[in-house]
PDB file of C-alpha atoms in Angstrom:
ATOM      1  CA  ALA A   1     -15.907   4.372  13.655  1.00 73.00           C
ATOM      2  CA  GLN A   2     -12.989   3.182  11.591  1.00 81.00           C
ATOM      3  CA  SER A   3     -12.299   5.139   8.426  1.00 88.00           C
ATOM      4  CA  VAL A   4      -9.767   6.095   5.804  1.00 93.00           C
ATOM      5  CA  ALA A   5      -9.605   9.420   4.008  1.00 95.00           C
ATOM      6  CA  GLN A   6      -8.013  10.574   0.792  1.00 96.00           C
ATOM      7  CA  PRO A   7      -8.480  14.329   1.077  1.00 95.00           C
ATOM      8  CA  GLU A   8      -7.647  15.156  -2.543  1.00 96.00           C
ATOM      9  CA  ASP A   9      -9.940  14.074  -5.358  1.00 94.00           C
ATOM     10  CA  GLN A  10      -7.319  15.063  -7.925  1.00 96.00           C
ATOM     11  CA  VAL A  11      -3.573  15.660  -7.895  1.00 98.00           C
ATOM     12  CA  ASN A  12      -1.839  17.302 -10.850  1.00 98.00           C
ATOM     13  CA  VAL A  13       1.931  17.049 -11.257  1.00 97.00           C
ATOM     14  CA  ALA A  14       4.359  17.844 -14.052  1.00 98.00           C
ATOM     15  CA  GLU A  15       6.367  14.951 -15.429  1.00 98.00           C
ATOM     16  CA  GLY A  16       9.705  14.617 -13.674  1.00 97.00           C
ATOM     17  CA  ASN A  17       8.494  16.298 -10.487  1.00 98.00           C
ATOM     18  CA  PRO A  18       7.967  14.450  -7.215  1.00 98.00           C
ATOM     19  CA  LEU A  19       4.434  13.403  -6.376  1.00 97.00           C
ATOM     20  CA  THR A  20       2.546  12.772  -3.145  1.00 98.00           C
ATOM     21  CA  VAL A  21      -0.907  11.242  -2.767  1.00 98.00           C
ATOM     22  CA  LYS A  22      -2.259  11.627   0.735  1.00 98.00           C
ATOM     23  CA  CYS A  23      -4.007   9.088   2.929  1.00 98.00           C
ATOM     24  CA  THR A  24      -5.012   9.320   6.576  1.00 97.00           C
ATOM     25  CA  TYR A  25      -6.815   6.760   8.674  1.00 94.00           C
ATOM     26  CA  SER A  26      -8.705   6.290  11.889  1.00 91.00           C
ATOM     27  CA  VAL A  27      -8.338   2.724  13.111  1.00 84.00           C
ATOM     28  CA  SER A  28      -7.719   1.325  16.541  1.00 79.00           C
ATOM     29  CA  GLY A  29      -4.625  -0.741  17.102  1.00 80.00           C
ATOM     30  CA  ASN A  30      -1.860  -1.209  14.553  1.00 83.00           C
ATOM     31  CA  PRO A  31      -3.474  -1.429  11.124  1.00 86.00           C
ATOM     32  CA  TYR A  32      -2.265  -2.940   7.900  1.00 91.00           C
ATOM     33  CA  LEU A  33      -2.061  -0.290   5.188  1.00 94.00           C
ATOM     34  CA  PHE A  34      -2.240  -0.718   1.426  1.00 95.00           C
ATOM     35  CA  TRP A  35      -2.016   1.251  -1.794  1.00 97.00           C
ATOM     36  CA  TYR A  36      -3.642   0.075  -5.000  1.00 96.00           C
ATOM     37  CA  VAL A  37      -3.712   1.591  -8.478  1.00 96.00           C
ATOM     38  CA  GLN A  38      -6.560   1.269 -10.947  1.00 93.00           C
ATOM     39  CA  TYR A  39      -6.221   1.883 -14.666  1.00 86.00           C
ATOM     40  CA  PRO A  40      -9.378   2.796 -16.640  1.00 81.00           C
ATOM     41  CA  ASN A  41     -12.018   0.047 -16.614  1.00 74.00           C
ATOM     42  CA  ARG A  42      -9.635  -2.363 -14.965  1.00 78.00           C
ATOM     43  CA  GLY A  43      -9.353  -4.116 -11.671  1.00 82.00           C
ATOM     44  CA  LEU A  44      -7.088  -2.845  -8.940  1.00 90.00           C
ATOM     45  CA  GLN A  45      -3.396  -3.659  -8.884  1.00 93.00           C
ATOM     46  CA  PHE A  46      -1.464  -3.930  -5.650  1.00 94.00           C
ATOM     47  CA  LEU A  47       1.350  -1.382  -5.209  1.00 96.00           C
ATOM     48  CA  LEU A  48       2.627  -1.821  -1.669  1.00 95.00           C
ATOM     49  CA  LYS A  49       1.652  -2.476   1.924  1.00 94.00           C
ATOM     50  CA  TYR A  50       2.814  -1.728   5.427  1.00 94.00           C
ATOM     51  CA  ILE A  51       2.562  -4.314   8.167  1.00 89.00           C
ATOM     52  CA  THR A  52       5.283  -3.464  10.628  1.00 86.00           C
ATOM     53  CA  GLY A  53       8.922  -2.416  10.755  1.00 87.00           C
ATOM     54  CA  ASP A  54      10.538   0.302   8.650  1.00 89.00           C
ATOM     55  CA  ASN A  55       8.185   3.235   8.173  1.00 92.00           C
ATOM     56  CA  LEU A  56       9.241   3.670   4.545  1.00 96.00           C
ATOM     57  CA  VAL A  57       7.814   0.973   2.317  1.00 96.00           C
ATOM     58  CA  LYS A  58       8.963   0.485  -1.265  1.00 96.00           C
ATOM     59  CA  GLY A  59       6.615  -0.930  -3.863  1.00 95.00           C
ATOM     60  CA  SER A  60       6.032  -1.424  -7.546  1.00 92.00           C
ATOM     61  CA  TYR A  61       6.809   1.049 -10.350  1.00 93.00           C
ATOM     62  CA  GLY A  62       9.131   3.169  -8.164  1.00 96.00           C
ATOM     63  CA  PHE A  63       6.426   4.093  -5.657  1.00 97.00           C
ATOM     64  CA  GLU A  64       7.004   4.242  -1.937  1.00 97.00           C
ATOM     65  CA  ALA A  65       4.879   5.152   1.059  1.00 98.00           C
ATOM     66  CA  GLU A  66       5.697   6.517   4.462  1.00 96.00           C
ATOM     67  CA  PHE A  67       3.860   5.336   7.541  1.00 95.00           C
ATOM     68  CA  ASN A  68       3.511   8.000  10.211  1.00 95.00           C
ATOM     69  CA  LYS A  69       1.862   6.665  13.338  1.00 92.00           C
ATOM     70  CA  SER A  70       1.608   9.988  15.170  1.00 92.00           C
ATOM     71  CA  GLN A  71      -0.153  11.604  12.212  1.00 94.00           C
ATOM     72  CA  THR A  72      -2.033   8.400  11.300  1.00 94.00           C
ATOM     73  CA  SER A  73      -0.997   8.855   7.706  1.00 96.00           C
ATOM     74  CA  PHE A  74       0.296   6.661   4.906  1.00 97.00           C
ATOM     75  CA  HIS A  75       1.141   8.983   2.017  1.00 98.00           C
ATOM     76  CA  LEU A  76       2.162   7.568  -1.344  1.00 98.00           C
ATOM     77  CA  LYS A  77       5.217   9.127  -2.971  1.00 98.00           C
ATOM     78  CA  LYS A  78       7.389   8.926  -6.038  1.00 98.00           C
ATOM     79  CA  PRO A  79      10.543  10.994  -6.608  1.00 97.00           C
ATOM     80  CA  SER A  80       9.987  11.575 -10.325  1.00 97.00           C
ATOM     81  CA  ALA A  81       6.533  11.259 -11.917  1.00 97.00           C
ATOM     82  CA  LEU A  82       5.898   9.688 -15.302  1.00 97.00           C
ATOM     83  CA  VAL A  83       2.961  10.375 -17.614  1.00 96.00           C
ATOM     84  CA  SER A  84       2.180   6.662 -17.385  1.00 94.00           C
ATOM     85  CA  ASP A  85       1.585   7.067 -13.632  1.00 95.00           C
ATOM     86  CA  SER A  86      -1.681   8.861 -14.395  1.00 96.00           C
ATOM     87  CA  SER A  87      -4.426   6.774 -12.869  1.00 96.00           C
ATOM     88  CA  LEU A  88      -6.719   6.338  -9.867  1.00 95.00           C
ATOM     89  CA  TYR A  89      -4.978   5.528  -6.591  1.00 97.00           C
ATOM     90  CA  LEU A  90      -6.777   3.961  -3.647  1.00 96.00           C
ATOM     91  CA  CYS A  91      -5.575   3.701  -0.096  1.00 96.00           C
ATOM     92  CA  ALA A  92      -6.893   0.882   2.088  1.00 94.00           C
ATOM     93  CA  VAL A  93      -6.716   0.061   5.759  1.00 91.00           C
ATOM     94  CA  SER A  94      -7.307  -3.234   7.484  1.00 87.00           C
ATOM     95  CA  PRO A  95      -7.593  -3.357  11.251  1.00 79.00           C
ATOM     96  CA  PRO A  96      -5.580  -6.091  12.957  1.00 73.00           C
ATOM     97  CA  GLY A  97      -7.203  -9.362  13.893  1.00 65.00           C
ATOM     98  CA  TYR A  98      -9.731 -11.604  12.245  1.00 54.00           C
ATOM     99  CA  SER A  99     -12.930 -10.648  13.984  1.00 53.00           C
ATOM    100  CA  SER A 100     -16.055  -9.759  12.074  1.00 47.00           C
ATOM    101  CA  ALA A 101     -15.196  -6.111  12.671  1.00 45.00           C
ATOM    102  CA  SER A 102     -11.819  -6.419  10.993  1.00 56.00           C
ATOM    103  CA  LYS A 103     -12.805  -5.494   7.474  1.00 77.00           C
ATOM    104  CA  ILE A 104     -10.672  -3.765   4.906  1.00 84.00           C
ATOM    105  CA  ILE A 105     -11.753  -0.194   4.256  1.00 88.00           C
ATOM    106  CA  PHE A 106     -10.955   1.609   1.019  1.00 91.00           C
ATOM    107  CA  GLY A 107     -10.558   5.334   0.582  1.00 93.00           C
ATOM    108  CA  SER A 108     -12.552   7.221  -2.024  1.00 93.00           C
ATOM    109  CA  GLY A 109      -9.577   7.391  -4.373  1.00 94.00           C
ATOM    110  CA  THR A 110      -7.348  10.141  -5.762  1.00 96.00           C
ATOM    111  CA  ARG A 111      -7.019  10.685  -9.471  1.00 95.00           C
ATOM    112  CA  LEU A 112      -3.404  11.415 -10.351  1.00 97.00           C
ATOM    113  CA  SER A 113      -2.751  13.345 -13.546  1.00 97.00           C
ATOM    114  CA  ILE A 114       0.794  13.777 -14.822  1.00 97.00           C
ATOM    115  CA  ARG A 115       1.237  16.395 -17.549  1.00 96.00           C
ATOM    116  CA  PRO A 116       4.094  16.108 -20.034  1.00 95.00           C
TER     117      PRO A 116
ATOM    118  CA  SER B   1       0.688 -18.533 -10.967  1.00 85.00           C
ATOM    119  CA  GLN B   2      -2.697 -17.436  -9.725  1.00 85.00           C
ATOM    120  CA  THR B   3      -5.235 -15.794 -11.975  1.00 92.00           C
ATOM    121  CA  ILE B   4      -8.722 -14.484 -11.383  1.00 95.00           C
ATOM    122  CA  HIS B   5     -11.409 -14.261 -14.027  1.00 95.00           C
ATOM    123  CA  GLN B   6     -14.680 -12.400 -14.150  1.00 96.00           C
ATOM    124  CA  TRP B   7     -17.445 -12.509 -16.710  1.00 95.00           C
ATOM    125  CA  PRO B   8     -19.104 -10.987 -18.419  1.00 96.00           C
ATOM    126  CA  ALA B   9     -16.913  -7.918 -18.885  1.00 94.00           C
ATOM    127  CA  THR B  10     -19.893  -5.693 -19.597  1.00 95.00           C
ATOM    128  CA  LEU B  11     -23.610  -6.173 -19.147  1.00 97.00           C
ATOM    129  CA  VAL B  12     -26.664  -4.065 -19.890  1.00 97.00           C
ATOM    130  CA  GLN B  13     -29.832  -5.250 -18.212  1.00 97.00           C
ATOM    131  CA  PRO B  14     -33.356  -3.854 -17.825  1.00 98.00           C
ATOM    132  CA  VAL B  15     -34.780  -3.000 -14.428  1.00 97.00           C
ATOM    133  CA  GLY B  16     -36.419  -6.021 -12.846  1.00 97.00           C
ATOM    134  CA  SER B  17     -34.352  -8.590 -14.708  1.00 97.00           C
ATOM    135  CA  PRO B  18     -32.178 -11.202 -12.938  1.00 97.00           C
ATOM    136  CA  LEU B  19     -28.408 -11.020 -12.618  1.00 97.00           C
ATOM    137  CA  SER B  20     -25.609 -13.521 -12.415  1.00 97.00           C
ATOM    138  CA  LEU B  21     -21.953 -12.488 -12.352  1.00 98.00           C
ATOM    139  CA  GLU B  22     -19.270 -15.115 -12.046  1.00 97.00           C
ATOM    140  CA  CYS B  23     -15.783 -15.052 -10.625  1.00 98.00           C
ATOM    141  CA  THR B  24     -13.283 -17.905 -10.697  1.00 97.00           C
ATOM    142  CA  VAL B  25      -9.779 -18.211  -9.338  1.00 97.00           C
ATOM    143  CA  GLU B  26      -7.070 -20.479 -10.666  1.00 95.00           C
ATOM    144  CA  GLY B  27      -3.788 -21.607  -9.172  1.00 93.00           C
ATOM    145  CA  THR B  28      -4.699 -21.514  -5.502  1.00 92.00           C
ATOM    146  CA  SER B  29      -6.771 -23.466  -3.006  1.00 90.00           C
ATOM    147  CA  ASN B  30      -9.101 -22.318  -0.228  1.00 92.00           C
ATOM    148  CA  PRO B  31      -8.982 -18.639  -1.156  1.00 93.00           C
ATOM    149  CA  ASN B  32     -10.998 -16.012   0.657  1.00 92.00           C
ATOM    150  CA  LEU B  33     -13.234 -14.407  -1.956  1.00 94.00           C
ATOM    151  CA  TYR B  34     -14.765 -10.945  -2.074  1.00 94.00           C
ATOM    152  CA  TRP B  35     -17.300  -8.975  -4.114  1.00 95.00           C
ATOM    153  CA  TYR B  36     -16.987  -5.194  -4.284  1.00 94.00           C
ATOM    154  CA  ARG B  37     -18.960  -2.507  -6.075  1.00 93.00           C
ATOM    155  CA  GLN B  38     -17.324   0.658  -7.305  1.00 91.00           C
ATOM    156  CA  ALA B  39     -19.586   3.573  -8.125  1.00 82.00           C
ATOM    157  CA  ALA B  40     -18.531   6.511 -10.294  1.00 75.00           C
ATOM    158  CA  GLY B  41     -14.937   5.271 -10.563  1.00 63.00           C
ATOM    159  CA  ARG B  42     -14.125   5.918  -6.956  1.00 76.00           C
ATOM    160  CA  GLY B  43     -13.953   4.014  -3.707  1.00 83.00           C
ATOM    161  CA  LEU B  44     -14.912   0.392  -3.244  1.00 89.00           C
ATOM    162  CA  GLN B  45     -17.829  -0.884  -1.222  1.00 89.00           C
ATOM    163  CA  LEU B  46     -17.462  -4.402   0.149  1.00 90.00           C
ATOM    164  CA  LEU B  47     -20.616  -6.368  -0.652  1.00 93.00           C
ATOM    165  CA  PHE B  48     -19.878  -9.983   0.316  1.00 93.00           C
ATOM    166  CA  TYR B  49     -17.011 -12.154   1.379  1.00 91.00           C
ATOM    167  CA  SER B  50     -16.538 -15.875   1.733  1.00 93.00           C
ATOM    168  CA  VAL B  51     -14.006 -17.927   3.665  1.00 91.00           C
ATOM    169  CA  GLY B  52     -15.146 -21.282   2.285  1.00 92.00           C
ATOM    170  CA  ILE B  53     -17.691 -23.212   0.228  1.00 94.00           C
ATOM    171  CA  GLY B  54     -21.209 -22.223   1.192  1.00 92.00           C
ATOM    172  CA  GLN B  55     -19.998 -19.607   3.678  1.00 93.00           C
ATOM    173  CA  ILE B  56     -21.153 -16.106   2.773  1.00 93.00           C
ATOM    174  CA  SER B  57     -20.984 -12.930   4.837  1.00 90.00           C
ATOM    175  CA  SER B  58     -23.059  -9.979   3.693  1.00 88.00           C
ATOM    176  CA  GLU B  59     -21.856  -6.475   4.387  1.00 85.00           C
ATOM    177  CA  VAL B  60     -24.607  -4.359   2.900  1.00 80.00           C
ATOM    178  CA  PRO B  61     -28.296  -5.302   2.987  1.00 66.00           C
ATOM    179  CA  GLN B  62     -29.697  -5.002  -0.520  1.00 79.00           C
ATOM    180  CA  ASN B  63     -31.279  -7.017  -3.272  1.00 89.00           C
ATOM    181  CA  LEU B  64     -28.040  -8.755  -4.181  1.00 94.00           C
ATOM    182  CA  SER B  65     -26.918 -12.160  -2.978  1.00 95.00           C
ATOM    183  CA  ALA B  66     -23.776 -14.236  -3.316  1.00 96.00           C
ATOM    184  CA  SER B  67     -23.008 -17.920  -3.436  1.00 97.00           C
ATOM    185  CA  ARG B  68     -19.908 -20.077  -3.433  1.00 97.00           C
ATOM    186  CA  PRO B  69     -20.797 -23.445  -4.923  1.00 96.00           C
ATOM    187  CA  GLN B  70     -17.165 -24.510  -5.415  1.00 96.00           C
ATOM    188  CA  ASP B  71     -13.882 -23.659  -3.726  1.00 95.00           C
ATOM    189  CA  ARG B  72     -12.723 -21.261  -6.424  1.00 96.00           C
ATOM    190  CA  GLN B  73     -16.046 -19.991  -7.744  1.00 97.00           C
ATOM    191  CA  PHE B  74     -17.950 -16.991  -6.421  1.00 97.00           C
ATOM    192  CA  ILE B  75     -21.247 -15.833  -7.910  1.00 98.00           C
ATOM    193  CA  LEU B  76     -23.101 -12.556  -7.440  1.00 97.00           C
ATOM    194  CA  SER B  77     -26.825 -12.670  -8.137  1.00 97.00           C
ATOM    195  CA  SER B  78     -30.018 -10.726  -8.049  1.00 96.00           C
ATOM    196  CA  LYS B  79     -33.597 -11.763  -8.694  1.00 95.00           C
ATOM    197  CA  LYS B  80     -34.692  -8.279  -9.755  1.00 96.00           C
ATOM    198  CA  LEU B  81     -32.249  -5.533 -10.659  1.00 96.00           C
ATOM    199  CA  LEU B  82     -32.710  -1.929  -9.602  1.00 95.00           C
ATOM    200  CA  LEU B  83     -31.356   1.175 -11.299  1.00 94.00           C
ATOM    201  CA  SER B  84     -29.127   1.697  -8.276  1.00 91.00           C
ATOM    202  CA  ASP B  85     -27.394  -1.622  -8.945  1.00 93.00           C
ATOM    203  CA  SER B  86     -25.492  -0.076 -11.839  1.00 93.00           C
ATOM    204  CA  GLY B  87     -21.759   0.061 -11.252  1.00 93.00           C
ATOM    205  CA  PHE B  88     -18.441  -1.652 -11.661  1.00 94.00           C
ATOM    206  CA  TYR B  89     -18.301  -4.979  -9.837  1.00 95.00           C
ATOM    207  CA  LEU B  90     -14.974  -6.362  -8.750  1.00 95.00           C
ATOM    208  CA  CYS B  91     -14.103  -9.774  -7.432  1.00 96.00           C
ATOM    209  CA  ALA B  92     -10.971 -10.311  -5.371  1.00 95.00           C
ATOM    210  CA  TRP B  93      -9.195 -13.094  -3.526  1.00 94.00           C
ATOM    211  CA  THR B  94      -6.725 -13.416  -0.696  1.00 91.00           C
ATOM    212  CA  SER B  95      -4.901 -16.389   0.704  1.00 87.00           C
ATOM    213  CA  GLY B  96      -5.843 -15.306   4.204  1.00 78.00           C
ATOM    214  CA  GLY B  97      -8.013 -12.616   5.726  1.00 76.00           C
ATOM    215  CA  PHE B  98      -8.467  -8.923   5.204  1.00 73.00           C
ATOM    216  CA  THR B  99      -4.890  -8.197   6.253  1.00 76.00           C
ATOM    217  CA  ASP B 100      -3.559 -10.021   3.207  1.00 83.00           C
ATOM    218  CA  THR B 101      -2.953  -8.444  -0.169  1.00 88.00           C
ATOM    219  CA  GLN B 102      -6.082  -8.564  -2.295  1.00 91.00           C
ATOM    220  CA  TYR B 103      -5.809  -9.642  -5.927  1.00 93.00           C
ATOM    221  CA  PHE B 104      -8.559  -8.273  -8.129  1.00 94.00           C
ATOM    222  CA  GLY B 105     -10.257  -9.511 -11.238  1.00 95.00           C
ATOM    223  CA  PRO B 106     -10.765  -7.285 -14.294  1.00 94.00           C
ATOM    224  CA  GLY B 107     -14.285  -6.308 -13.230  1.00 94.00           C
ATOM    225  CA  THR B 108     -17.775  -6.286 -14.754  1.00 95.00           C
ATOM    226  CA  ARG B 109     -19.408  -3.055 -15.847  1.00 94.00           C
ATOM    227  CA  LEU B 110     -23.152  -3.375 -15.155  1.00 95.00           C
ATOM    228  CA  THR B 111     -25.644  -0.868 -16.521  1.00 96.00           C
ATOM    229  CA  VAL B 112     -29.249  -1.184 -15.467  1.00 96.00           C
ATOM    230  CA  LEU B 113     -31.703   0.700 -17.687  1.00 96.00           C
TER     231      LEU B 113
END
């Protein structure tokens, strides 16, 4: 079965330090990979996505993500965390193709907390 | 530019009452539309999606239904709400399929008492 996992419910980082939010997936073929951020009681906002090409994808607000095919991972990173980065981050995977089985799958989310 | 609206923003309903949540998209044509439910502020569960007027695909069997009466309007309904229907409901659109970036509405917080 196709799945996506965010193994950490919560990540705590001091402001100014680098941050990593982990995401691994189990999908056949070459999937499309996404990161979204959700602020309290708000809809999700798109951060970045990987389709093909360079394994390092740059997105909004200084975030980037690294696609690693051998480890089936797509970890979200930022070199220097800000307090305003504190939020819920969701990884999503969409299998290739447009069949009825090709649905987007969201991870359970990781709550990122940046302390001043 | 494209915008997506949802209403109401919050809703408190008694068990057994009907439900109607509305989602509209502006600034685009022929969008793919999606309804998600988010429980306990975590992951999203895809409920329904639609690739065109009158075309609805259901992902999770339950007492909810969806309709798309117009190109840019997507409605989530129930005849009789259950306690388990409480949650945060999100509407989203894409210009293509699931491999496209999804753009989400602000959501509706539903509490069933």
